[in-house]
Short mmCIF file of C-alpha atoms and ligand atoms in Angstrom, two decimals:
data_model
loop_
_atom_site.label_atom_id
_atom_site.label_comp_id
_atom_site.label_asym_id
_atom_site.label_seq_id
_atom_site.Cartn_x
_atom_site.Cartn_y
_atom_site.Cartn_z
CA UNK A 19 18.73 87.23 115.58
CA UNK A 20 16.63 86.35 118.27
CA UNK A 21 19.62 86.55 120.77
CA UNK A 22 20.32 90.11 119.43
CA UNK A 23 16.58 90.85 120.11
CA UNK A 24 16.78 89.68 123.68
CA UNK A 25 20.08 91.54 124.15
CA UNK A 26 18.48 94.81 122.80
CA UNK A 27 15.41 94.38 125.22
CA UNK A 28 17.60 93.76 128.15
CA UNK A 29 19.56 96.97 127.33
CA UNK A 30 16.31 98.68 127.01
CA UNK A 31 14.94 97.67 130.30
CA UNK A 32 18.24 98.48 132.07
CA UNK A 33 18.10 101.92 130.76
CA UNK A 34 14.52 102.32 131.91
CA UNK A 35 15.73 101.48 135.51
CA UNK A 36 18.76 103.97 135.02
CA UNK A 37 21.07 101.27 135.14
CA UNK A 38 22.86 101.97 131.75
CA UNK A 39 24.50 105.02 130.46
CA UNK A 40 26.56 105.95 127.48
CA UNK A 41 29.05 108.64 128.38
CA UNK A 42 31.16 110.03 125.41
CA UNK A 43 34.37 111.98 125.53
CA UNK A 44 35.51 114.20 122.78
CA UNK A 45 37.73 117.08 121.92
CA UNK A 46 40.19 118.18 119.44
CA UNK A 47 43.43 116.44 118.79
CA UNK A 48 45.59 116.50 121.87
CA UNK A 49 42.85 118.03 124.15
CA UNK A 50 43.44 115.22 126.79
CA UNK A 51 40.69 112.70 125.98
CA UNK A 52 43.04 109.55 126.57
CA UNK A 53 44.33 110.94 129.86
CA UNK A 54 40.73 111.77 130.79
CA UNK A 55 39.17 108.38 130.18
CA UNK A 56 42.28 106.59 131.62
CA UNK A 57 41.79 108.61 134.91
CA UNK A 58 38.13 108.21 135.02
CA UNK A 59 38.23 104.36 134.81
CA UNK A 60 41.17 104.35 137.22
CA UNK A 61 39.21 106.51 139.72
CA UNK A 62 36.17 104.50 139.60
CA UNK A 63 38.22 101.24 139.99
CA UNK A 64 39.70 102.71 143.13
CA UNK A 65 36.49 104.09 144.49
CA UNK A 66 36.10 103.13 148.09
CA UNK A 67 39.77 102.27 148.34
CA UNK A 68 42.18 105.06 147.85
CA UNK A 69 40.50 107.41 145.18
CA UNK A 70 39.91 110.92 146.30
CA UNK A 71 36.38 111.41 145.05
CA UNK A 72 34.84 113.82 147.81
CA UNK A 73 32.95 115.71 145.27
CA UNK A 74 31.26 112.56 143.80
CA UNK A 75 28.33 112.15 146.37
CA UNK A 76 28.01 108.42 146.25
CA UNK A 77 31.61 108.06 146.87
CA UNK A 78 31.66 110.44 149.76
CA UNK A 79 28.96 108.79 151.27
CA UNK A 80 30.62 105.42 151.01
CA UNK A 81 28.02 103.90 148.77
CA UNK A 82 30.22 103.35 145.69
CA UNK A 83 31.36 99.82 146.04
CA UNK A 84 33.44 99.55 143.12
CA UNK A 85 33.85 99.12 139.31
CA UNK A 86 34.78 96.24 137.09
CA UNK A 87 35.52 96.30 133.36
CA UNK A 88 33.30 93.80 131.39
CA UNK A 89 33.35 93.05 127.73
CA UNK A 90 32.19 95.92 125.44
CA UNK A 91 29.01 95.66 123.56
CA UNK A 92 30.06 96.78 120.12
CA UNK A 93 32.59 94.27 119.01
CA UNK A 94 33.30 96.26 115.87
CA UNK A 95 34.89 99.26 117.66
CA UNK A 96 38.26 99.43 118.96
CA UNK A 97 38.85 98.81 122.68
CA UNK A 98 39.94 101.86 124.59
CA UNK A 99 43.59 101.23 125.43
CA UNK A 100 43.17 101.48 129.30
CA UNK A 101 46.14 98.99 129.85
CA UNK A 102 48.42 100.44 127.46
CA UNK A 103 47.91 103.87 128.84
CA UNK A 104 48.41 102.81 132.65
CA UNK A 105 51.54 100.84 131.38
CA UNK A 106 52.89 104.19 130.03
CA UNK A 107 52.06 105.97 133.33
CA UNK A 108 53.86 103.41 135.37
CA UNK A 109 56.90 103.13 133.52
CA UNK A 110 60.06 104.65 134.80
CA UNK A 111 60.34 107.52 134.34
CA UNK A 112 56.51 107.91 133.73
CA UNK A 113 55.31 108.88 130.31
CA UNK A 114 52.04 110.06 128.76
CA UNK A 115 49.91 107.62 126.84
CA UNK A 116 50.33 107.40 123.04
CA UNK A 117 48.29 109.41 120.83
CA UNK A 118 45.20 107.72 119.50
CA UNK A 119 43.10 107.72 116.38
CA UNK A 120 39.49 107.12 115.73
CA UNK A 121 36.65 105.89 118.09
CA UNK A 122 37.24 103.54 120.96
CA UNK A 123 35.01 102.14 123.66
CA UNK A 124 35.14 100.40 127.06
CA UNK A 125 32.33 99.17 129.31
CA UNK A 126 32.48 99.48 133.20
CA UNK A 127 30.02 98.00 135.59
CA UNK A 128 29.44 100.12 138.83
CA UNK A 129 28.18 98.53 142.12
CA UNK A 130 26.51 100.96 144.64
CA UNK A 131 24.17 101.10 147.47
CA UNK A 132 21.00 103.18 147.01
CA UNK A 133 20.10 105.83 149.46
CA UNK A 134 16.96 105.69 151.49
CA UNK A 135 15.49 108.31 153.76
CA UNK A 136 17.32 109.33 157.05
CA UNK A 137 20.61 108.45 155.53
CA UNK A 138 19.85 104.73 155.66
CA UNK A 139 21.53 102.61 153.11
CA UNK A 140 19.08 100.68 150.54
CA UNK A 141 19.81 97.85 148.26
CA UNK A 142 22.74 97.31 145.85
CA UNK A 143 22.30 98.50 142.19
CA UNK A 144 24.62 98.13 139.12
CA UNK A 145 25.28 100.78 136.77
CA UNK A 146 26.57 99.65 133.32
CA UNK A 147 28.58 102.47 131.98
CA UNK A 148 29.91 102.64 128.55
CA UNK A 149 32.64 105.05 127.85
CA UNK A 150 33.48 106.17 124.28
CA UNK A 151 36.37 108.27 123.17
CA UNK A 152 36.03 109.85 119.69
CA UNK A 153 37.92 112.60 117.95
CA UNK A 154 36.21 116.11 118.04
CA UNK A 155 37.55 116.73 114.43
CA UNK A 156 34.80 114.38 113.38
CA UNK A 157 32.14 116.90 114.66
CA UNK A 158 33.60 119.78 112.58
CA UNK A 159 32.20 117.74 109.59
CA UNK A 160 28.49 118.28 110.62
CA UNK A 161 28.03 121.65 108.69
CA UNK A 162 29.28 119.86 105.53
CA UNK A 163 26.03 118.23 105.44
CA UNK A 164 24.38 121.48 104.78
CA UNK A 165 26.20 121.97 101.56
CA UNK A 166 26.57 120.43 98.12
CA UNK A 167 29.89 120.19 96.64
CA UNK A 168 29.78 123.67 94.96
CA UNK A 169 28.68 125.62 97.91
CA UNK A 170 31.27 123.63 100.19
CA UNK A 171 33.99 124.44 97.88
CA UNK A 172 33.26 127.95 97.71
CA UNK A 173 32.88 128.27 101.68
CA UNK A 174 36.26 126.44 102.17
CA UNK A 175 38.05 128.79 99.93
CA UNK A 176 36.50 131.94 101.52
CA UNK A 177 37.46 130.67 104.94
CA UNK A 178 41.29 130.23 104.10
CA UNK A 179 43.19 133.09 105.96
CA UNK A 180 46.60 134.05 105.07
CA UNK A 181 48.67 131.57 106.86
CA UNK A 182 46.51 128.61 105.57
CA UNK A 183 46.98 130.06 102.05
CA UNK A 184 50.61 129.59 102.41
CA UNK A 185 50.21 125.94 103.51
CA UNK A 186 47.93 125.52 100.46
CA UNK A 187 50.18 126.85 97.79
CA UNK A 188 51.33 123.45 96.32
CA UNK A 189 47.79 122.30 96.14
CA UNK A 190 46.76 125.49 94.52
CA UNK A 191 49.45 125.12 91.90
CA UNK A 192 48.48 121.37 91.22
CA UNK A 193 44.87 122.12 91.07
CA UNK A 194 45.07 125.24 88.83
CA UNK A 195 46.69 123.03 85.96
CA UNK A 196 43.20 121.57 85.30
CA UNK A 197 39.83 123.05 84.18
CA UNK A 198 36.57 121.66 85.82
CA UNK A 199 35.70 119.98 82.40
CA UNK A 200 38.95 118.07 82.16
CA UNK A 201 38.92 114.20 82.56
CA UNK A 202 41.43 113.72 85.25
CA UNK A 203 42.87 110.29 85.81
CA UNK A 204 42.76 108.43 89.19
CA UNK A 205 46.45 108.78 90.07
CA UNK A 206 46.48 112.56 89.25
CA UNK A 207 43.42 113.09 91.52
CA UNK A 208 45.03 111.25 94.21
CA UNK A 209 48.18 113.37 93.88
CA UNK A 210 46.24 116.75 94.13
CA UNK A 211 44.01 115.37 97.02
CA UNK A 212 47.19 114.43 98.82
CA UNK A 213 48.48 118.00 98.39
CA UNK A 214 45.30 119.26 99.86
CA UNK A 215 45.32 116.77 102.85
CA UNK A 216 48.94 117.68 103.54
CA UNK A 217 48.03 121.51 103.50
CA UNK A 218 45.44 120.55 106.25
CA UNK A 219 47.95 118.54 108.35
CA UNK A 220 50.56 121.38 108.09
CA UNK A 221 47.83 123.77 109.29
CA UNK A 222 47.08 121.45 112.35
CA UNK A 223 50.78 121.19 113.01
CA UNK A 224 50.94 125.06 113.19
CA UNK A 225 48.19 124.83 115.72
CA UNK A 226 44.94 125.52 113.65
CA UNK A 227 41.96 123.60 114.57
CA UNK A 228 39.11 124.76 112.26
CA UNK A 229 39.85 122.23 109.42
CA UNK A 230 37.60 120.34 107.20
CA UNK A 231 36.96 117.54 106.16
CA UNK A 232 37.68 115.93 109.56
CA UNK A 233 38.64 112.52 108.12
CA UNK A 234 41.57 113.94 106.15
CA UNK A 235 43.30 114.49 109.23
CA UNK A 236 42.31 111.31 110.96
CA UNK A 237 41.65 108.85 108.01
CA UNK A 238 41.66 105.67 110.16
CA UNK A 239 40.83 102.74 107.97
CA UNK A 240 39.73 105.15 105.06
CA UNK A 241 43.48 105.86 104.48
CA UNK A 242 44.10 105.90 100.76
CA UNK A 243 40.33 105.28 99.77
CA UNK A 244 39.00 107.36 97.02
CA UNK A 245 36.32 108.85 99.36
CA UNK A 246 39.07 110.93 100.93
CA UNK A 247 40.28 112.08 97.52
CA UNK A 248 38.52 115.30 96.93
CA UNK A 249 39.15 119.03 97.44
CA UNK A 250 37.63 122.33 96.67
CA UNK A 251 37.72 123.70 93.25
CA UNK A 252 39.10 127.27 92.89
CA UNK A 253 37.73 129.65 90.25
CA UNK A 254 33.96 128.48 89.99
CA UNK A 255 31.03 129.78 92.14
CA UNK A 256 27.24 129.71 92.10
CA UNK A 257 27.08 131.73 88.95
CA UNK A 258 28.63 128.69 87.03
CA UNK A 259 26.31 126.15 88.56
CA UNK A 260 24.26 125.48 85.36
CA UNK A 261 27.20 124.95 83.18
CA UNK A 262 28.95 122.75 85.60
CA UNK A 263 25.88 120.48 86.16
CA UNK A 264 25.86 119.63 82.59
CA UNK A 265 29.35 118.31 82.46
CA UNK A 266 29.90 114.67 81.75
CA UNK A 267 30.29 112.34 84.79
CA UNK A 268 34.13 111.93 83.95
CA UNK A 269 34.83 115.57 84.32
CA UNK A 270 37.02 116.77 87.24
CA UNK A 271 33.90 118.75 88.67
CA UNK A 272 31.51 115.68 88.62
CA UNK A 273 34.09 113.40 89.89
CA UNK A 274 34.80 115.60 92.94
CA UNK A 275 31.06 116.20 93.55
CA UNK A 276 30.35 112.69 93.49
CA UNK A 277 33.07 111.90 96.02
CA UNK A 278 31.96 114.73 98.15
CA UNK A 279 28.35 113.24 98.30
CA UNK A 280 29.75 109.85 99.12
CA UNK A 281 31.92 111.42 101.80
CA UNK A 282 28.64 112.92 103.35
CA UNK A 283 26.58 109.59 102.97
CA UNK A 284 29.09 107.13 103.96
CA UNK A 285 31.39 108.81 106.36
CA UNK A 286 29.66 111.85 108.07
CA UNK A 287 26.21 110.24 108.24
CA UNK A 288 27.06 106.95 109.63
CA UNK A 289 28.98 108.35 112.50
CA UNK A 290 25.97 110.35 113.65
CA UNK A 291 23.55 107.63 112.83
CA UNK A 292 25.49 104.65 114.52
CA UNK A 293 27.34 106.34 117.24
CA UNK A 294 26.42 109.95 118.16
CA UNK A 295 22.73 109.13 118.36
CA UNK A 296 23.10 106.67 121.10
CA UNK A 297 25.07 108.88 123.47
CA UNK A 298 23.37 109.93 126.58
CA UNK A 299 25.99 112.12 128.24
CA UNK A 300 28.83 113.95 126.76
CA UNK A 301 32.01 115.63 127.94
CA UNK A 302 33.87 118.27 125.42
CA UNK A 303 37.50 118.62 126.56
CA UNK A 304 39.27 121.82 125.53
CA UNK A 305 43.18 122.61 125.86
CA UNK A 306 42.45 126.28 126.61
CA UNK A 307 45.98 126.60 128.13
CA UNK A 308 47.60 125.17 125.00
CA UNK A 309 45.73 127.58 122.82
CA UNK A 310 46.78 130.63 125.01
CA UNK A 311 50.06 129.49 124.79
CA UNK A 312 50.11 129.36 120.88
CA UNK A 313 49.03 133.14 120.43
CA UNK A 314 46.26 135.26 119.01
CA UNK A 315 45.54 133.64 115.73
CA UNK A 316 45.46 129.96 116.99
CA UNK A 317 43.36 131.15 119.82
CA UNK A 318 40.77 132.70 117.48
CA UNK A 319 40.87 129.67 115.29
CA UNK A 320 40.10 127.38 118.36
CA UNK A 321 37.08 129.64 119.12
CA UNK A 322 35.85 129.13 115.63
CA UNK A 323 36.40 125.46 115.72
CA UNK A 324 34.71 125.08 118.96
CA UNK A 325 31.65 126.91 117.87
CA UNK A 326 31.31 124.58 114.86
CA UNK A 327 32.01 121.44 116.92
CA UNK A 328 29.27 122.70 119.58
CA UNK A 329 26.69 122.64 116.66
CA UNK A 330 26.36 118.94 117.14
CA UNK A 331 24.98 119.49 120.59
CA UNK A 332 22.47 122.27 119.62
CA UNK A 333 19.14 120.41 119.59
CA UNK A 334 16.99 123.35 118.68
CA UNK A 335 14.02 121.87 116.98
CA UNK A 336 15.24 123.41 113.57
CA UNK A 337 18.75 122.38 113.85
CA UNK A 338 20.05 120.29 111.08
CA UNK A 339 21.10 117.53 113.51
CA UNK A 340 17.66 117.22 115.03
CA UNK A 341 16.18 116.84 111.66
CA UNK A 342 18.33 114.16 110.57
CA UNK A 343 19.09 112.08 113.63
CA UNK A 344 17.07 112.91 116.81
CA UNK A 345 19.96 112.53 119.23
CA UNK A 346 19.25 112.18 122.84
CA UNK A 347 22.25 113.66 124.88
CA UNK A 348 20.48 114.96 127.91
CA UNK A 349 23.49 116.47 129.84
CA UNK A 350 26.67 117.99 128.85
CA UNK A 351 30.02 119.00 130.35
CA UNK A 352 32.67 121.30 129.02
CA UNK A 353 36.00 121.15 130.61
CA UNK A 354 39.42 123.03 130.43
CA UNK A 355 41.95 120.34 130.82
CA UNK A 356 45.40 120.26 132.18
CA UNK A 357 44.61 122.65 134.99
CA UNK A 358 47.72 121.49 136.85
CA UNK A 359 49.62 123.51 134.42
CA UNK A 360 48.54 126.81 136.35
CA UNK A 361 48.47 127.47 140.24
CA UNK A 362 45.11 126.92 141.97
CA UNK A 363 44.34 130.54 142.29
CA UNK A 364 44.06 130.69 138.52
CA UNK A 365 41.42 127.73 138.12
CA UNK A 366 38.51 130.11 138.48
CA UNK A 367 39.69 132.09 135.76
CA UNK A 368 40.28 129.12 133.70
CA UNK A 369 36.61 128.22 133.82
CA UNK A 370 35.32 131.63 133.13
CA UNK A 371 37.62 132.02 130.04
CA UNK A 372 36.34 128.63 128.88
CA UNK A 373 32.85 130.03 129.29
CA UNK A 374 33.48 133.06 127.52
CA UNK A 375 35.27 131.06 124.65
CA UNK A 376 32.07 129.03 124.40
CA UNK A 377 29.69 131.93 125.14
CA UNK A 378 27.51 131.49 122.04
CA UNK A 379 27.01 127.71 121.87
CA UNK A 380 26.25 127.84 125.67
CA UNK A 381 23.58 130.36 125.07
CA UNK A 382 22.25 128.12 122.33
CA UNK A 383 22.33 125.03 124.67
CA UNK A 384 20.48 126.77 127.45
CA UNK A 385 17.68 127.92 125.01
CA UNK A 386 17.54 124.32 123.54
CA UNK A 387 17.21 123.23 127.46
CA UNK A 388 20.33 120.91 127.43
CA UNK A 389 21.84 121.17 130.78
CA UNK A 390 25.57 122.14 130.54
CA UNK A 391 28.29 122.89 133.03
CA UNK A 392 31.79 124.22 132.71
CA UNK A 393 34.76 122.70 134.65
CA UNK A 394 38.58 123.17 134.75
CA UNK A 395 40.33 119.90 135.81
CA UNK A 396 43.49 117.84 135.57
CA UNK A 397 42.78 114.17 134.57
CA UNK A 398 46.25 113.27 135.63
CA UNK A 399 47.91 115.96 137.80
CA UNK A 400 51.65 116.27 136.83
CA UNK A 401 52.56 118.95 139.24
CA UNK A 402 52.48 119.64 143.10
CA UNK A 403 51.39 123.09 144.33
CA UNK A 404 53.99 124.96 146.32
CA UNK A 405 54.49 128.42 148.00
CA UNK A 406 57.71 130.52 147.84
CA UNK A 407 58.47 133.90 149.55
CA UNK A 408 59.63 136.54 147.26
CA UNK A 409 60.38 140.08 148.37
CA UNK A 410 58.35 139.26 151.58
CA UNK A 411 55.43 138.19 149.57
CA UNK A 412 54.07 134.74 149.23
CA UNK A 413 53.82 133.30 145.85
CA UNK A 414 52.09 130.12 144.75
CA UNK A 415 54.47 127.94 142.45
CA UNK A 416 54.34 124.62 140.64
CA UNK A 417 56.89 121.94 141.11
CA UNK A 418 57.34 118.99 138.83
CA UNK A 419 59.54 117.38 136.18
CA UNK A 420 59.83 118.21 132.59
CA UNK A 421 59.75 115.80 129.61
CA UNK A 422 63.34 115.01 129.82
CA UNK A 423 63.02 114.29 133.59
CA UNK A 424 64.62 117.57 134.61
CA UNK A 425 63.16 119.17 137.95
CA UNK A 426 61.07 122.43 137.48
CA UNK A 427 59.92 125.03 139.93
CA UNK A 428 57.77 127.71 138.09
CA UNK A 429 55.12 130.25 138.28
CA UNK A 430 53.59 129.89 134.67
CA UNK A 431 51.64 133.16 134.74
CA UNK A 432 48.18 134.62 135.12
CA UNK A 433 45.13 133.25 133.12
CA UNK A 434 42.81 136.00 131.64
CA UNK A 435 39.31 135.74 133.23
CA UNK A 436 37.66 136.78 129.68
CA UNK A 437 38.64 136.48 126.23
CA UNK A 438 42.11 138.24 125.81
CA UNK A 439 41.83 141.75 124.39
CA UNK A 440 44.43 142.27 121.49
CA UNK A 441 46.96 144.26 124.18
CA UNK A 442 47.03 141.29 126.19
CA UNK A 443 49.33 139.15 123.78
CA UNK A 444 51.72 142.09 123.50
CA UNK A 445 51.77 142.64 127.27
CA UNK A 446 52.09 139.25 128.56
CA UNK A 447 53.14 135.97 126.84
CA UNK A 448 52.39 132.42 128.10
CA UNK A 449 54.86 129.86 128.44
CA UNK A 450 53.38 126.48 129.76
CA UNK A 451 56.01 123.99 130.14
CA UNK A 452 55.06 120.52 129.48
CA UNK A 453 55.37 118.35 132.56
CA UNK A 454 55.83 114.46 132.54
CA UNK A 455 53.56 112.60 134.74
CA UNK A 456 54.33 112.34 138.49
CA UNK A 457 56.14 109.14 139.54
CA UNK A 458 53.29 106.56 140.28
CA UNK A 459 52.61 105.72 143.65
CA UNK A 460 50.47 102.65 143.97
CA UNK A 461 46.78 103.22 143.83
CA UNK A 462 44.63 105.86 142.21
CA UNK A 463 45.99 108.64 139.75
CA UNK A 464 46.29 111.97 141.28
CA UNK A 465 43.83 114.54 139.73
CA UNK A 466 42.14 117.86 140.16
CA UNK A 467 38.31 117.87 139.99
CA UNK A 468 37.62 114.57 138.34
CA UNK A 469 35.21 113.79 141.02
CA UNK A 470 33.33 117.19 140.11
CA UNK A 471 32.93 116.10 136.56
CA UNK A 472 32.04 112.62 137.58
CA UNK A 473 29.34 113.95 139.82
CA UNK A 474 27.69 116.04 137.03
CA UNK A 475 28.09 113.29 134.43
CA UNK A 476 26.97 110.16 136.43
CA UNK A 477 26.07 111.28 139.98
CA UNK A 478 22.34 111.20 139.40
CA UNK A 479 22.53 107.60 138.33
CA UNK A 480 24.03 106.58 141.61
CA UNK A 481 21.38 107.88 143.87
N1 GTP B 514 49.79 118.21 133.14
C1 GTP B 514 49.02 117.58 132.30
N2 GTP B 514 49.02 117.19 131.07
C2 GTP B 514 48.09 116.46 130.46
C3 GTP B 514 46.82 116.21 131.13
N3 GTP B 514 46.24 115.62 130.36
C4 GTP B 514 46.79 115.66 129.13
N4 GTP B 514 47.85 116.08 129.32
C5 GTP B 514 49.01 116.39 128.04
O1 GTP B 514 48.20 116.51 126.98
C6 GTP B 514 48.86 115.32 125.99
C7 GTP B 514 47.50 114.95 125.17
O2 GTP B 514 46.85 114.14 126.00
P1 GTP B 514 46.00 112.93 125.46
O3 GTP B 514 45.11 112.43 126.63
O4 GTP B 514 46.84 111.99 124.82
O5 GTP B 514 45.11 113.92 124.38
P2 GTP B 514 44.11 113.09 123.30
O6 GTP B 514 42.90 114.13 123.28
O7 GTP B 514 43.64 111.79 123.65
O8 GTP B 514 45.08 113.14 122.02
P3 GTP B 514 44.79 112.46 120.63
O9 GTP B 514 44.55 110.86 120.96
O10 GTP B 514 46.14 112.81 120.00
O11 GTP B 514 43.75 112.96 119.89
C8 GTP B 514 49.34 114.39 126.95
O12 GTP B 514 50.46 113.74 126.38
C9 GTP B 514 50.02 115.30 127.88
O13 GTP B 514 51.08 115.89 127.61
C10 GTP B 514 46.62 116.57 132.53
O14 GTP B 514 45.85 116.36 133.16
N5 GTP B 514 47.78 117.15 132.99
MG1 MG B 515 43.81 109.92 122.49
#
């Protein structure tokens, strides 16, 4: 107990002297979180040796001395699989790291020299950087706290578009066999819930992102637990509220309502209370190019999902989040990942497209005075930029290898600078080929603008 207290006090003092920072990385499934954190750790470990970090001021000025991994503070959280990710990238042929599930963490200790007037170097300082990777899907659950079961159920059914209805057909058939007042046994409930969860998984497979409840997609250690076995109830609404509330505890309605409350209290809230509330800085990664590639319906859905996700960073005084948890993130980055999938002349468009995709949330953040900046980057660059000459004109192209190791030389197309108008999808398709990582040379991973993101996220702590 006393040791824990001393530990906490030390943590507090370090933070006061700007020596500790918790930086969280999130994004929807496959957005590039593992690649980003792996590269971030790799770049910092190679700072001052062979990492290219010119846009990170302390590195450019030769003041960043290096980084070491130290044991993480929260022993109950999975370790971020840095070694495993590096092993995949260094295998032959190189491979992308495995998908990850849930939250993980890694602690780095950075040593740097402080700066004094007239460019003189000062004393050495240490920054303890806690890096946290967690699924963006978990943030999609925040709005669920504003509902009770009945209103949540109505909202979910209303939000189900045509394509989602199709995935949900088996679930609907199963649930419609029961009335809200029926007593339904555990096994039957589990079976209906599995139909519901599977409709969400199918929707995600098909490229949809705006899906709730988030843990149904990424259950982690809650797999099979009754708290993940609820679903909306078709055929009832606000008008039935009085009647429904008088139903016995054993009824289908009351059972689902109870599980829903449990999910709010024991799954959604603890994440915000135990983790989110303690983050100092946050980067949200978005696979904009992947969504462009998947067509208009998925692109629109990504936009919806992102505006829900970004609500977790809206600290307006009256926001739900502020009332419940008083979070303290004081700086935010949003980044379009995998920028090495398009030629460098398109990178500017990628940023403006991301900004228009997030226009509303960015406005809210600015209003709430949370500094936010948009980037396009490649955590682990998998292509080389080349130029070819066609009909007497120079044309930038990308060279790399496909996932089956086949050599590729392509021009992937133009990125629109704003949200694509309907005509765009007919006029111009996108085909972004997947590249395998470049063959590893010794040393730092190749990247695009990781240093710019680092400068924004931690640069001020390395002065
Ligand atoms: N070309 C290129 N591809 C990338 C880059 N970053 C990620 N990718 C691709 O995107 C895939 C997903 O990246 P991850 O880093 O595993 O994404 P994630 O968000 O951790 O995914 P989950 O753990 O499944 O949620 C990778 O397997 C790569 O194919 C990048 O910088 N360049
Ligand atoms: Mg991952």
